[in-house]
Short mmCIF file of C-alpha atoms in Angstrom, two decimals:
data_model
loop_
_atom_site.label_atom_id
_atom_site.label_comp_id
_atom_site.label_asym_id
_atom_site.label_seq_id
_atom_site.Cartn_x
_atom_site.Cartn_y
_atom_site.Cartn_z
CA MET A 9 -12.06 59.35 -8.43
CA SER A 10 -9.73 61.56 -6.45
CA ASP A 11 -9.74 64.18 -3.76
CA ALA A 12 -6.59 65.81 -5.03
CA ALA A 13 -7.39 68.19 -7.84
CA ASN A 14 -3.84 68.28 -9.14
CA GLU A 15 -3.34 64.51 -9.16
CA SER A 16 -2.49 63.02 -12.57
CA PRO A 17 -5.14 60.82 -14.22
CA GLU A 18 -2.80 57.82 -13.89
CA ALA A 19 -2.37 58.44 -10.17
CA ALA A 20 -6.12 58.82 -9.74
CA VAL A 21 -6.76 55.48 -11.47
CA HIS A 22 -4.02 53.87 -9.42
CA ALA A 23 -5.58 55.19 -6.22
CA PHE A 24 -9.02 53.98 -7.30
CA ILE A 25 -7.72 50.46 -7.93
CA ALA A 26 -5.76 50.38 -4.68
CA ARG A 27 -8.81 51.55 -2.74
CA THR A 28 -11.13 49.07 -4.47
CA ILE A 29 -8.97 46.04 -3.71
CA THR A 30 -8.56 47.23 -0.12
CA GLU A 31 -12.24 47.88 0.51
CA HIS A 32 -13.53 44.68 -1.08
CA PRO A 33 -12.11 41.24 -0.29
CA VAL A 34 -12.79 39.76 -3.75
CA VAL A 35 -12.56 42.02 -6.78
CA LEU A 36 -12.75 40.99 -10.42
CA PHE A 37 -11.63 43.52 -13.01
CA MET A 38 -13.54 42.32 -16.03
CA LYS A 39 -15.14 43.16 -19.34
CA GLY A 40 -18.83 43.71 -18.76
CA VAL A 41 -20.64 43.14 -15.49
CA PRO A 42 -21.07 39.86 -13.58
CA ASP A 43 -24.64 39.44 -14.84
CA GLN A 44 -23.55 40.14 -18.40
CA PRO A 45 -19.86 39.50 -19.07
CA ARG A 46 -18.76 40.74 -22.47
CA CYS A 47 -15.85 38.38 -22.95
CA GLY A 48 -15.52 34.61 -22.61
CA PHE A 49 -12.53 34.86 -20.30
CA SER A 50 -14.32 37.22 -17.92
CA SER A 51 -17.38 35.01 -18.09
CA LEU A 52 -15.33 31.97 -17.09
CA VAL A 53 -14.02 33.63 -13.92
CA VAL A 54 -17.53 34.85 -13.01
CA GLN A 55 -18.81 31.29 -13.39
CA VAL A 56 -16.05 29.93 -11.14
CA LEU A 57 -16.72 32.52 -8.43
CA ASP A 58 -20.48 31.96 -8.67
CA HIS A 59 -19.96 28.21 -8.50
CA LEU A 60 -17.89 28.55 -5.33
CA GLY A 61 -20.54 30.89 -3.94
CA VAL A 62 -18.18 33.67 -2.96
CA ASP A 63 -19.34 37.29 -2.95
CA PHE A 64 -17.33 39.50 -5.24
CA VAL A 65 -17.27 42.95 -6.76
CA GLY A 66 -17.01 43.14 -10.54
CA VAL A 67 -15.41 46.24 -12.00
CA ASP A 68 -16.20 46.78 -15.67
CA VAL A 69 -13.05 48.08 -17.34
CA LEU A 70 -14.93 48.74 -20.58
CA GLN A 71 -16.57 51.72 -18.90
CA ASP A 72 -13.29 53.59 -18.66
CA GLU A 73 -10.31 53.29 -21.00
CA ALA A 74 -8.01 54.83 -18.38
CA LEU A 75 -9.06 52.14 -15.93
CA ARG A 76 -8.65 49.41 -18.55
CA GLN A 77 -5.06 50.48 -19.19
CA GLY A 78 -4.46 51.44 -15.56
CA VAL A 79 -5.29 48.04 -14.12
CA LYS A 80 -2.86 46.41 -16.56
CA ALA A 81 -0.10 48.70 -15.32
CA PHE A 82 -1.15 48.36 -11.68
CA SER A 83 -0.98 44.57 -11.77
CA ASP A 84 1.86 44.32 -14.31
CA TRP A 85 -0.48 42.03 -16.23
CA PRO A 86 -1.38 42.63 -19.87
CA THR A 87 -4.83 41.08 -20.03
CA ILE A 88 -8.32 41.25 -18.53
CA PRO A 89 -9.87 39.67 -16.40
CA GLN A 90 -7.81 40.07 -13.25
CA LEU A 91 -8.81 38.62 -9.89
CA TYR A 92 -7.81 40.09 -6.54
CA VAL A 93 -8.39 38.32 -3.23
CA ALA A 94 -7.72 40.13 0.04
CA GLY A 95 -5.75 42.76 -1.84
CA GLU A 96 -3.53 40.20 -3.52
CA PHE A 97 -3.33 39.62 -7.26
CA ILE A 98 -4.31 36.02 -7.97
CA GLY A 99 -4.16 35.97 -11.76
CA GLY A 100 -6.18 35.97 -14.94
CA SER A 101 -8.61 33.45 -16.36
CA ASP A 102 -6.03 30.69 -17.01
CA ILE A 103 -4.76 30.81 -13.45
CA VAL A 104 -8.25 30.98 -11.94
CA ARG A 105 -9.33 28.01 -14.04
CA GLU A 106 -6.23 26.00 -13.10
CA MET A 107 -6.61 26.80 -9.40
CA PHE A 108 -10.29 25.89 -9.52
CA GLN A 109 -9.63 22.61 -11.32
CA SER A 110 -6.76 21.65 -9.01
CA GLY A 111 -8.88 22.45 -5.96
CA GLU A 112 -6.64 25.28 -4.72
CA LEU A 113 -9.00 28.20 -5.11
CA LYS A 114 -11.63 27.20 -2.57
CA PRO A 115 -9.15 26.58 0.30
CA LEU A 116 -7.59 29.97 -0.44
CA LEU A 117 -10.97 31.67 -0.06
CA VAL A 118 -11.77 29.64 3.06
CA GLN A 119 -8.40 30.50 4.56
CA LYS A 120 -9.08 34.22 3.99
CA GLY A 121 -12.44 33.82 5.72
CA LEU A 122 -14.37 34.61 2.55
CA LEU A 123 -16.06 31.26 2.24
CA ALA A 124 -17.40 28.85 4.83
CA GLU A 125 -15.74 25.47 4.96
CA ALA A 126 -18.08 22.83 3.54
CA MET B 4 -9.58 20.12 -28.06
CA GLY B 5 -10.42 18.03 -31.11
CA ASP B 6 -11.72 20.97 -33.09
CA LYS B 7 -8.58 23.02 -32.63
CA ARG B 8 -6.16 22.80 -35.51
CA GLU B 9 -2.98 24.65 -36.00
CA THR B 10 -3.55 26.91 -38.94
CA ALA B 11 -1.00 27.55 -41.63
CA LEU B 12 1.94 29.37 -40.13
CA GLY B 13 0.92 32.96 -39.77
CA GLN B 14 3.24 35.84 -39.13
CA VAL B 15 2.11 36.46 -35.58
CA ARG B 16 2.20 32.80 -34.65
CA ASP B 17 5.66 32.53 -36.18
CA SER B 18 6.85 35.44 -34.11
CA ILE B 19 5.41 33.94 -30.90
CA VAL B 20 7.17 30.64 -31.58
CA LYS B 21 10.48 32.38 -32.30
CA LYS B 22 10.40 34.55 -29.19
CA LEU B 23 9.38 31.80 -26.80
CA THR B 24 11.99 29.47 -28.26
CA ALA B 25 14.69 32.10 -27.86
CA ALA B 26 13.60 33.06 -24.34
CA PHE B 27 13.01 29.65 -22.76
CA ALA B 28 14.42 26.89 -25.00
CA PRO B 29 11.21 24.96 -24.29
CA SER B 30 11.05 21.17 -24.45
CA VAL B 31 7.41 21.46 -25.56
CA LEU B 32 5.88 24.42 -27.33
CA GLU B 33 2.39 24.49 -28.80
CA VAL B 34 1.01 27.68 -30.26
CA VAL B 35 -2.54 27.38 -31.52
CA ASP B 36 -4.37 30.18 -33.30
CA ASP B 37 -7.89 30.20 -31.83
CA SER B 38 -8.97 33.32 -33.66
CA ALA B 39 -11.62 31.50 -35.66
CA HIS B 40 -13.48 30.78 -32.42
CA HIS B 41 -13.65 34.47 -31.62
CA GLN B 42 -14.79 35.95 -34.91
CA GLY B 43 -16.97 38.97 -34.39
CA HIS B 44 -15.87 39.51 -30.79
CA SER B 45 -14.28 42.75 -29.80
CA GLY B 46 -10.59 42.34 -30.46
CA SER B 47 -10.93 39.85 -33.29
CA ARG B 48 -9.34 40.98 -36.53
CA GLU B 49 -9.68 40.31 -40.22
CA GLY B 50 -7.32 37.49 -41.02
CA GLY B 51 -7.33 36.12 -37.47
CA GLU B 52 -4.14 35.84 -35.45
CA SER B 53 -5.69 37.70 -32.51
CA HIS B 54 -6.40 34.83 -30.08
CA PHE B 55 -3.82 32.19 -29.20
CA THR B 56 -3.53 29.26 -26.85
CA VAL B 57 0.06 28.53 -25.86
CA THR B 58 1.49 25.58 -23.97
CA VAL B 59 5.12 26.08 -23.05
CA VAL B 60 7.19 23.61 -21.05
CA ALA B 61 10.66 24.64 -19.92
CA GLU B 62 13.14 24.26 -17.08
CA ALA B 63 13.03 28.04 -16.63
CA PHE B 64 9.64 27.76 -14.92
CA ARG B 65 10.61 25.23 -12.29
CA GLY B 66 9.98 26.41 -8.75
CA LEU B 67 8.02 29.47 -9.82
CA GLY B 68 4.39 30.19 -8.97
CA ARG B 69 1.73 30.67 -11.62
CA VAL B 70 1.82 34.45 -11.67
CA PRO B 71 5.62 34.79 -12.08
CA ARG B 72 5.56 32.13 -14.80
CA GLN B 73 2.93 33.92 -16.82
CA ARG B 74 4.72 37.23 -16.25
CA LEU B 75 7.86 35.77 -17.84
CA VAL B 76 5.90 34.62 -20.88
CA ASN B 77 3.94 37.86 -21.11
CA ALA B 78 7.19 39.83 -20.97
CA ALA B 79 8.69 37.76 -23.79
CA LEU B 80 5.57 38.48 -25.87
CA ALA B 81 5.07 42.10 -24.79
CA GLU B 82 5.24 43.40 -28.36
CA GLU B 83 2.63 40.95 -29.61
CA LEU B 84 0.34 41.67 -26.66
CA LYS B 85 0.55 45.41 -27.30
CA GLY B 86 -0.14 44.87 -30.97
CA PRO B 87 -2.03 42.14 -32.78
CA VAL B 88 -2.62 39.67 -29.96
CA HIS B 89 -5.84 40.38 -28.13
CA ALA B 90 -6.02 37.25 -25.99
CA LEU B 91 -3.44 34.74 -24.90
CA SER B 92 -4.40 31.61 -23.03
CA LEU B 93 -1.35 30.13 -21.31
CA ARG B 94 -0.25 26.84 -19.81
CA VAL B 95 3.23 27.38 -18.44
CA LEU B 96 4.83 24.24 -17.02
CA ALA B 97 8.09 22.76 -15.83
CA PRO B 98 9.06 19.53 -17.62
CA ASP B 99 7.92 17.04 -14.97
CA GLU B 100 4.52 18.73 -14.70
CA HIS B 101 3.70 18.09 -18.32
CA THR B 102 1.95 14.79 -19.00
CA GLY B 103 2.07 15.19 -22.74
CA GLY B 104 -1.68 14.80 -22.96
CA PRO B 105 -4.13 17.41 -24.10
CA ALA B 106 -4.82 20.36 -21.85
CA PRO B 107 -7.48 19.52 -19.26
CA GLN B 108 -10.73 21.27 -20.07
#
């Protein structure tokens, strides 16, 4: 995950997360993969994103314990899933659900150019 | 929400109530142990008390966005989240945002 051989594992994870949320406009750190979430909270966010029709990258934190802990530290957020849009931390499943239900999530994605207005 | 009942006061639930009360002096505080709905999942424990749904209404949250609000609550419950609590579903509201009705589903 790193070019620097002497980088600490924490720094390497940090760099991986930073790069991922920079390279991809919508990133969901989740348990399992989008086609097969392994947690109800992750599944809920996948369903919301699918419903809105936005492309996103799912990163399965269960594949790597260092990543699972690292993303919590990176975001200062103790739970998974975690949604990033345009490099910005949006929240976990409660916040995504609230923003979807209140109609705030779609305009945010439209405003960032990630979803066509419809 | 009709199938959710507050279970007998467990230790973890008790601790959540105490800490949130001390931190925010909430006007409304509901702490529901959902663990029974998650039996057999990763993170569920014998004896439950691993999954909670919390509604907390307090002046302290007025004017704050969703992420800072949840961060405040998460910080107050950091010990529980590192230990027994595997999942915490939060509604964090200022007093005039709370209708008193059940959480929208």
